[in-house]
């Protein structure tokens, strides 16, 4: 796998600074979510949970939620809705490149006619580009920086099985969440579909209560570069709103379905408060001397859950498995100051005063919205690592990790093709 080349970024209100010194487009907390009602008392955690509070248990609920105020689940939300139109007023459209929406051909975005060598739009589907052509947008997050780390993440949840067949329903949550509790109280990054959040709020709340990191995965799982600007805003807005109303948090992270993203979609998502997370799929170019993984999986069927239950314990034996933000040493995945997470380098929780959005943080440290007095970033959101498995002490680990990766893909192949 190719090593990451992600810049160090400080996420604060105001200007954001690359490690190289160039400025990113200002990013602020989504003000259009300020009046969204938050969960009722004691329905969900309001800060990172204590270890003793994470237990195998059935779901609570049902949680009362008026879904009539939302678009139809898993259907394209309308872009002319007044709430969507209000969000669009907050976006600086001069910073959104004029890229025409892609066309769909045989259910896929049509890449014919696009030159991936020049790749003027940094279109991931055509070129797997992760570093925007626009210098005011950050590079996509796609891998953990240190050798031996595994950024555990799942798309498409929370999983609900719509069936009266109890044998089929056994696969829905909290099955896999309980499985992770039973296996060292494992934490993961969960990319939730907004529609699934409102139709299964109890499961979404359970995931947050267990200490998982929640990111957005759009409302109806569309190929995002095929949408108009307004449709992109609608997909992201309703997902953000659902997560805020059910969980009380506002994620700074999102993943495009199928990885389909270009600089137009990135620019909209960034101005809506979210950084793009992809994955590294260069499976024929892994560097086993410094193996680090961000392999995406799904939480959307009995097959994907079964696969995860089979290989996760084996991966835990040979990798340092953790959520993506933890391996990036970013303890602040949400805009809310009350939420801070442990990181790879700092297992203890940072204090609220350290949150980059906190006024007290700025006053106590002398940091302005533009960075530190020295002009350097003050938090290592994502840094390059020089650690490798090159030493003799770690040589056996390299082999074991390579075998583990091979076994994972063998298991995946058996499930997909049998």
PDB file of N, CA and C in Angstrom, residues 148-205:
ATOM      1  N   UNK A 148       1.675  -0.942  10.985  1.00  0.00           N
ATOM      2  CA  UNK A 148       1.031  -1.868  11.909  1.00  0.00           C
ATOM      3  C   UNK A 148      -0.339  -1.435  12.379  1.00  0.00           C
ATOM      4  N   UNK A 149      -0.817  -0.252  11.952  1.00  0.00           N
ATOM      5  CA  UNK A 149      -2.140   0.208  12.358  1.00  0.00           C
ATOM      6  C   UNK A 149      -3.199  -0.242  11.354  1.00  0.00           C
ATOM      7  N   UNK A 150      -4.387  -0.523  11.868  1.00  0.00           N
ATOM      8  CA  UNK A 150      -5.516  -0.896  11.032  1.00  0.00           C
ATOM      9  C   UNK A 150      -6.677   0.022  11.390  1.00  0.00           C
ATOM     10  N   UNK A 151      -7.044   0.908  10.459  1.00  0.00           N
ATOM     11  CA  UNK A 151      -8.161   1.817  10.690  1.00  0.00           C
ATOM     12  C   UNK A 151      -9.470   1.099  10.419  1.00  0.00           C
ATOM     13  N   UNK A 152     -10.109   0.609  11.469  1.00  0.00           N
ATOM     14  CA  UNK A 152     -11.318  -0.205  11.328  1.00  0.00           C
ATOM     15  C   UNK A 152     -12.517   0.691  11.036  1.00  0.00           C
ATOM     16  N   UNK A 153     -13.227   0.412   9.941  1.00  0.00           N
ATOM     17  CA  UNK A 153     -14.365   1.250   9.574  1.00  0.00           C
ATOM     18  C   UNK A 153     -15.385   0.465   8.787  1.00  0.00           C
ATOM     19  N   UNK A 154     -16.655   0.860   8.933  1.00  0.00           N
ATOM     20  CA  UNK A 154     -17.760   0.167   8.283  1.00  0.00           C
ATOM     21  C   UNK A 154     -18.727   1.184   7.678  1.00  0.00           C
ATOM     22  N   UNK A 155     -19.192   0.893   6.473  1.00  0.00           N
ATOM     23  CA  UNK A 155     -20.147   1.740   5.769  1.00  0.00           C
ATOM     24  C   UNK A 155     -21.575   1.210   5.910  1.00  0.00           C
ATOM     25  N   UNK A 156     -22.532   2.101   5.646  1.00  0.00           N
ATOM     26  CA  UNK A 156     -23.925   1.769   5.336  1.00  0.00           C
ATOM     27  C   UNK A 156     -24.801   1.432   6.529  1.00  0.00           C
ATOM     28  N   UNK A 157     -24.319   1.558   7.746  1.00  0.00           N
ATOM     29  CA  UNK A 157     -25.139   1.236   8.899  1.00  0.00           C
ATOM     30  C   UNK A 157     -26.046   2.393   9.296  1.00  0.00           C
ATOM     31  N   UNK A 158     -26.755   2.209  10.420  1.00  0.00           N
ATOM     32  CA  UNK A 158     -26.857   0.959  11.183  1.00  0.00           C
ATOM     33  C   UNK A 158     -27.760  -0.063  10.485  1.00  0.00           C
ATOM     34  N   UNK A 159     -27.368  -1.333  10.588  1.00  0.00           N
ATOM     35  CA  UNK A 159     -28.052  -2.401   9.859  1.00  0.00           C
ATOM     36  C   UNK A 159     -29.355  -2.806  10.543  1.00  0.00           C
ATOM     37  N   UNK A 160     -30.441  -2.663   9.779  1.00  0.00           N
ATOM     38  CA  UNK A 160     -31.738  -3.182  10.214  1.00  0.00           C
ATOM     39  C   UNK A 160     -32.240  -4.137   9.142  1.00  0.00           C
ATOM     40  N   UNK A 161     -32.729  -5.280   9.549  1.00  0.00           N
ATOM     41  CA  UNK A 161     -33.263  -6.269   8.611  1.00  0.00           C
ATOM     42  C   UNK A 161     -34.784  -6.148   8.600  1.00  0.00           C
ATOM     43  N   UNK A 162     -35.329  -5.763   7.456  1.00  0.00           N
ATOM     44  CA  UNK A 162     -36.777  -5.571   7.343  1.00  0.00           C
ATOM     45  C   UNK A 162     -37.423  -6.901   6.939  1.00  0.00           C
ATOM     46  N   UNK A 163     -37.677  -7.730   7.930  1.00  0.00           N
ATOM     47  CA  UNK A 163     -38.251  -9.046   7.686  1.00  0.00           C
ATOM     48  C   UNK A 163     -38.937  -9.543   8.945  1.00  0.00           C
ATOM     49  N   UNK A 164     -39.964 -10.360   8.766  1.00  0.00           N
ATOM     50  CA  UNK A 164     -40.604 -11.023   9.898  1.00  0.00           C
ATOM     51  C   UNK A 164     -39.893 -12.324  10.260  1.00  0.00           C
ATOM     52  N   UNK A 165     -38.938 -12.723   9.428  1.00  0.00           N
ATOM     53  CA  UNK A 165     -38.189 -13.954   9.649  1.00  0.00           C
ATOM     54  C   UNK A 165     -37.132 -13.703  10.734  1.00  0.00           C
ATOM     55  N   UNK A 166     -37.314 -14.319  11.891  1.00  0.00           N
ATOM     56  CA  UNK A 166     -36.412 -14.093  13.013  1.00  0.00           C
ATOM     57  C   UNK A 166     -34.991 -14.583  12.734  1.00  0.00           C
ATOM     58  N   UNK A 167     -34.872 -15.613  11.894  1.00  0.00           N
ATOM     59  CA  UNK A 167     -33.538 -16.099  11.552  1.00  0.00           C
ATOM     60  C   UNK A 167     -32.753 -15.046  10.780  1.00  0.00           C
ATOM     61  N   UNK A 168     -33.447 -14.326   9.910  1.00  0.00           N
ATOM     62  CA  UNK A 168     -32.799 -13.252   9.172  1.00  0.00           C
ATOM     63  C   UNK A 168     -32.532 -12.048  10.069  1.00  0.00           C
ATOM     64  N   UNK A 169     -33.445 -11.760  10.968  1.00  0.00           N
ATOM     65  CA  UNK A 169     -33.315 -10.575  11.813  1.00  0.00           C
ATOM     66  C   UNK A 169     -32.215 -10.707  12.866  1.00  0.00           C
ATOM     67  N   UNK A 170     -31.728 -11.915  13.068  1.00  0.00           N
ATOM     68  CA  UNK A 170     -30.653 -12.077  14.048  1.00  0.00           C
ATOM     69  C   UNK A 170     -29.390 -11.326  13.649  1.00  0.00           C
ATOM     70  N   UNK A 171     -29.288 -10.946  12.364  1.00  0.00           N
ATOM     71  CA  UNK A 171     -28.082 -10.279  11.895  1.00  0.00           C
ATOM     72  C   UNK A 171     -28.126  -8.775  12.104  1.00  0.00           C
ATOM     73  N   UNK A 172     -29.278  -8.224  12.404  1.00  0.00           N
ATOM     74  CA  UNK A 172     -29.351  -6.781  12.571  1.00  0.00           C
ATOM     75  C   UNK A 172     -28.731  -6.359  13.902  1.00  0.00           C
ATOM     76  N   UNK A 173     -28.475  -5.053  14.014  1.00  0.00           N
ATOM     77  CA  UNK A 173     -27.885  -4.567  15.258  1.00  0.00           C
ATOM     78  C   UNK A 173     -28.875  -4.744  16.410  1.00  0.00           C
ATOM     79  N   UNK A 174     -28.354  -5.045  17.614  1.00  0.00           N
ATOM     80  CA  UNK A 174     -26.968  -4.809  18.040  1.00  0.00           C
ATOM     81  C   UNK A 174     -26.035  -6.006  17.912  1.00  0.00           C
ATOM     82  N   UNK A 175     -26.326  -6.968  17.047  1.00  0.00           N
ATOM     83  CA  UNK A 175     -25.492  -8.162  16.979  1.00  0.00           C
ATOM     84  C   UNK A 175     -24.013  -7.832  16.835  1.00  0.00           C
ATOM     85  N   UNK A 176     -23.657  -7.054  15.792  1.00  0.00           N
ATOM     86  CA  UNK A 176     -22.233  -6.811  15.562  1.00  0.00           C
ATOM     87  C   UNK A 176     -21.655  -5.847  16.596  1.00  0.00           C
ATOM     88  N   UNK A 177     -22.454  -4.915  17.076  1.00  0.00           N
ATOM     89  CA  UNK A 177     -21.966  -4.029  18.134  1.00  0.00           C
ATOM     90  C   UNK A 177     -21.642  -4.838  19.396  1.00  0.00           C
ATOM     91  N   UNK A 178     -22.493  -5.809  19.723  1.00  0.00           N
ATOM     92  CA  UNK A 178     -22.208  -6.686  20.859  1.00  0.00           C
ATOM     93  C   UNK A 178     -20.968  -7.529  20.603  1.00  0.00           C
ATOM     94  N   UNK A 179     -20.812  -7.973  19.368  1.00  0.00           N
ATOM     95  CA  UNK A 179     -19.624  -8.761  19.009  1.00  0.00           C
ATOM     96  C   UNK A 179     -18.356  -7.949  19.267  1.00  0.00           C
ATOM     97  N   UNK A 180     -18.355  -6.685  18.903  1.00  0.00           N
ATOM     98  CA  UNK A 180     -17.165  -5.866  19.141  1.00  0.00           C
ATOM     99  C   UNK A 180     -16.931  -5.629  20.627  1.00  0.00           C
ATOM    100  N   UNK A 181     -18.015  -5.521  21.405  1.00  0.00           N
ATOM    101  CA  UNK A 181     -17.853  -5.401  22.858  1.00  0.00           C
ATOM    102  C   UNK A 181     -17.193  -6.654  23.415  1.00  0.00           C
ATOM    103  N   UNK A 182     -17.617  -7.793  22.925  1.00  0.00           N
ATOM    104  CA  UNK A 182     -17.068  -9.073  23.401  1.00  0.00           C
ATOM    105  C   UNK A 182     -15.617  -9.257  22.985  1.00  0.00           C
ATOM    106  N   UNK A 183     -15.178  -8.560  21.963  1.00  0.00           N
ATOM    107  CA  UNK A 183     -13.802  -8.701  21.488  1.00  0.00           C
ATOM    108  C   UNK A 183     -13.003  -7.440  21.817  1.00  0.00           C
ATOM    109  N   UNK A 184     -12.708  -7.350  23.101  1.00  0.00           N
ATOM    110  CA  UNK A 184     -11.834  -6.299  23.631  1.00  0.00           C
ATOM    111  C   UNK A 184     -12.476  -4.916  23.526  1.00  0.00           C
ATOM    112  N   UNK A 185     -13.804  -4.874  23.509  1.00  0.00           N
ATOM    113  CA  UNK A 185     -14.522  -3.598  23.391  1.00  0.00           C
ATOM    114  C   UNK A 185     -13.949  -2.775  22.236  1.00  0.00           C
ATOM    115  N   UNK A 186     -13.826  -3.458  21.106  1.00  0.00           N
ATOM    116  CA  UNK A 186     -13.239  -2.855  19.912  1.00  0.00           C
ATOM    117  C   UNK A 186     -14.053  -1.661  19.433  1.00  0.00           C
ATOM    118  N   UNK A 187     -13.362  -0.595  19.066  1.00  0.00           N
ATOM    119  CA  UNK A 187     -14.012   0.593  18.510  1.00  0.00           C
ATOM    120  C   UNK A 187     -13.725   0.678  17.015  1.00  0.00           C
ATOM    121  N   UNK A 188     -14.646   1.324  16.295  1.00  0.00           N
ATOM    122  CA  UNK A 188     -14.508   1.477  14.848  1.00  0.00           C
ATOM    123  C   UNK A 188     -15.062   2.824  14.422  1.00  0.00           C
ATOM    124  N   UNK A 189     -14.764   3.211  13.194  1.00  0.00           N
ATOM    125  CA  UNK A 189     -15.391   4.375  12.568  1.00  0.00           C
ATOM    126  C   UNK A 189     -16.579   3.869  11.759  1.00  0.00           C
ATOM    127  N   UNK A 190     -17.752   4.414  12.012  1.00  0.00           N
ATOM    128  CA  UNK A 190     -18.978   3.961  11.359  1.00  0.00           C
ATOM    129  C   UNK A 190     -19.528   5.078  10.481  1.00  0.00           C
ATOM    130  N   UNK A 191     -19.621   4.816   9.181  1.00  0.00           N
ATOM    131  CA  UNK A 191     -20.156   5.779   8.232  1.00  0.00           C
ATOM    132  C   UNK A 191     -21.644   5.481   8.041  1.00  0.00           C
ATOM    133  N   UNK A 192     -22.484   6.307   8.660  1.00  0.00           N
ATOM    134  CA  UNK A 192     -23.914   6.059   8.697  1.00  0.00           C
ATOM    135  C   UNK A 192     -24.651   6.731   7.534  1.00  0.00           C
ATOM    136  N   UNK A 193     -25.594   5.995   6.958  1.00  0.00           N
ATOM    137  CA  UNK A 193     -26.525   6.550   5.988  1.00  0.00           C
ATOM    138  C   UNK A 193     -27.631   7.254   6.766  1.00  0.00           C
ATOM    139  N   UNK A 194     -27.928   8.492   6.387  1.00  0.00           N
ATOM    140  CA  UNK A 194     -28.914   9.269   7.128  1.00  0.00           C
ATOM    141  C   UNK A 194     -30.267   8.595   7.216  1.00  0.00           C
ATOM    142  N   UNK A 195     -30.705   7.980   6.128  1.00  0.00           N
ATOM    143  CA  UNK A 195     -31.988   7.278   6.122  1.00  0.00           C
ATOM    144  C   UNK A 195     -32.014   6.157   7.153  1.00  0.00           C
ATOM    145  N   UNK A 196     -30.905   5.454   7.302  1.00  0.00           N
ATOM    146  CA  UNK A 196     -30.842   4.358   8.265  1.00  0.00           C
ATOM    147  C   UNK A 196     -30.839   4.872   9.698  1.00  0.00           C
ATOM    148  N   UNK A 197     -30.302   6.059   9.897  1.00  0.00           N
ATOM    149  CA  UNK A 197     -30.286   6.647  11.239  1.00  0.00           C
ATOM    150  C   UNK A 197     -31.699   6.939  11.716  1.00  0.00           C
ATOM    151  N   UNK A 198     -32.548   7.513  10.838  1.00  0.00           N
ATOM    152  CA  UNK A 198     -33.902   7.863  11.293  1.00  0.00           C
ATOM    153  C   UNK A 198     -34.814   6.646  11.372  1.00  0.00           C
ATOM    154  N   UNK A 199     -34.527   5.588  10.613  1.00  0.00           N
ATOM    155  CA  UNK A 199     -35.372   4.393  10.662  1.00  0.00           C
ATOM    156  C   UNK A 199     -34.896   3.390  11.708  1.00  0.00           C
ATOM    157  N   UNK A 200     -33.710   3.583  12.259  1.00  0.00           N
ATOM    158  CA  UNK A 200     -33.189   2.701  13.309  1.00  0.00           C
ATOM    159  C   UNK A 200     -32.387   3.527  14.312  1.00  0.00           C
ATOM    160  N   UNK A 201     -33.024   4.526  14.923  1.00  0.00           N
ATOM    161  CA  UNK A 201     -32.291   5.434  15.819  1.00  0.00           C
ATOM    162  C   UNK A 201     -31.704   4.745  17.041  1.00  0.00           C
ATOM    163  N   UNK A 202     -32.377   3.695  17.527  1.00  0.00           N
ATOM    164  CA  UNK A 202     -31.874   3.008  18.722  1.00  0.00           C
ATOM    165  C   UNK A 202     -30.502   2.400  18.467  1.00  0.00           C
ATOM    166  N   UNK A 203     -30.301   1.849  17.266  1.00  0.00           N
ATOM    167  CA  UNK A 203     -29.010   1.246  16.933  1.00  0.00           C
ATOM    168  C   UNK A 203     -27.936   2.313  16.771  1.00  0.00           C
ATOM    169  N   UNK A 204     -28.296   3.433  16.138  1.00  0.00           N
ATOM    170  CA  UNK A 204     -27.330   4.524  15.989  1.00  0.00           C
ATOM    171  C   UNK A 204     -26.889   5.037  17.345  1.00  0.00           C
ATOM    172  N   UNK A 205     -27.826   5.177  18.262  1.00  0.00           N
ATOM    173  CA  UNK A 205     -27.484   5.652  19.609  1.00  0.00           C
ATOM    174  C   UNK A 205     -26.608   4.640  20.336  1.00  0.00           C
TER     175      UNK A 205
END
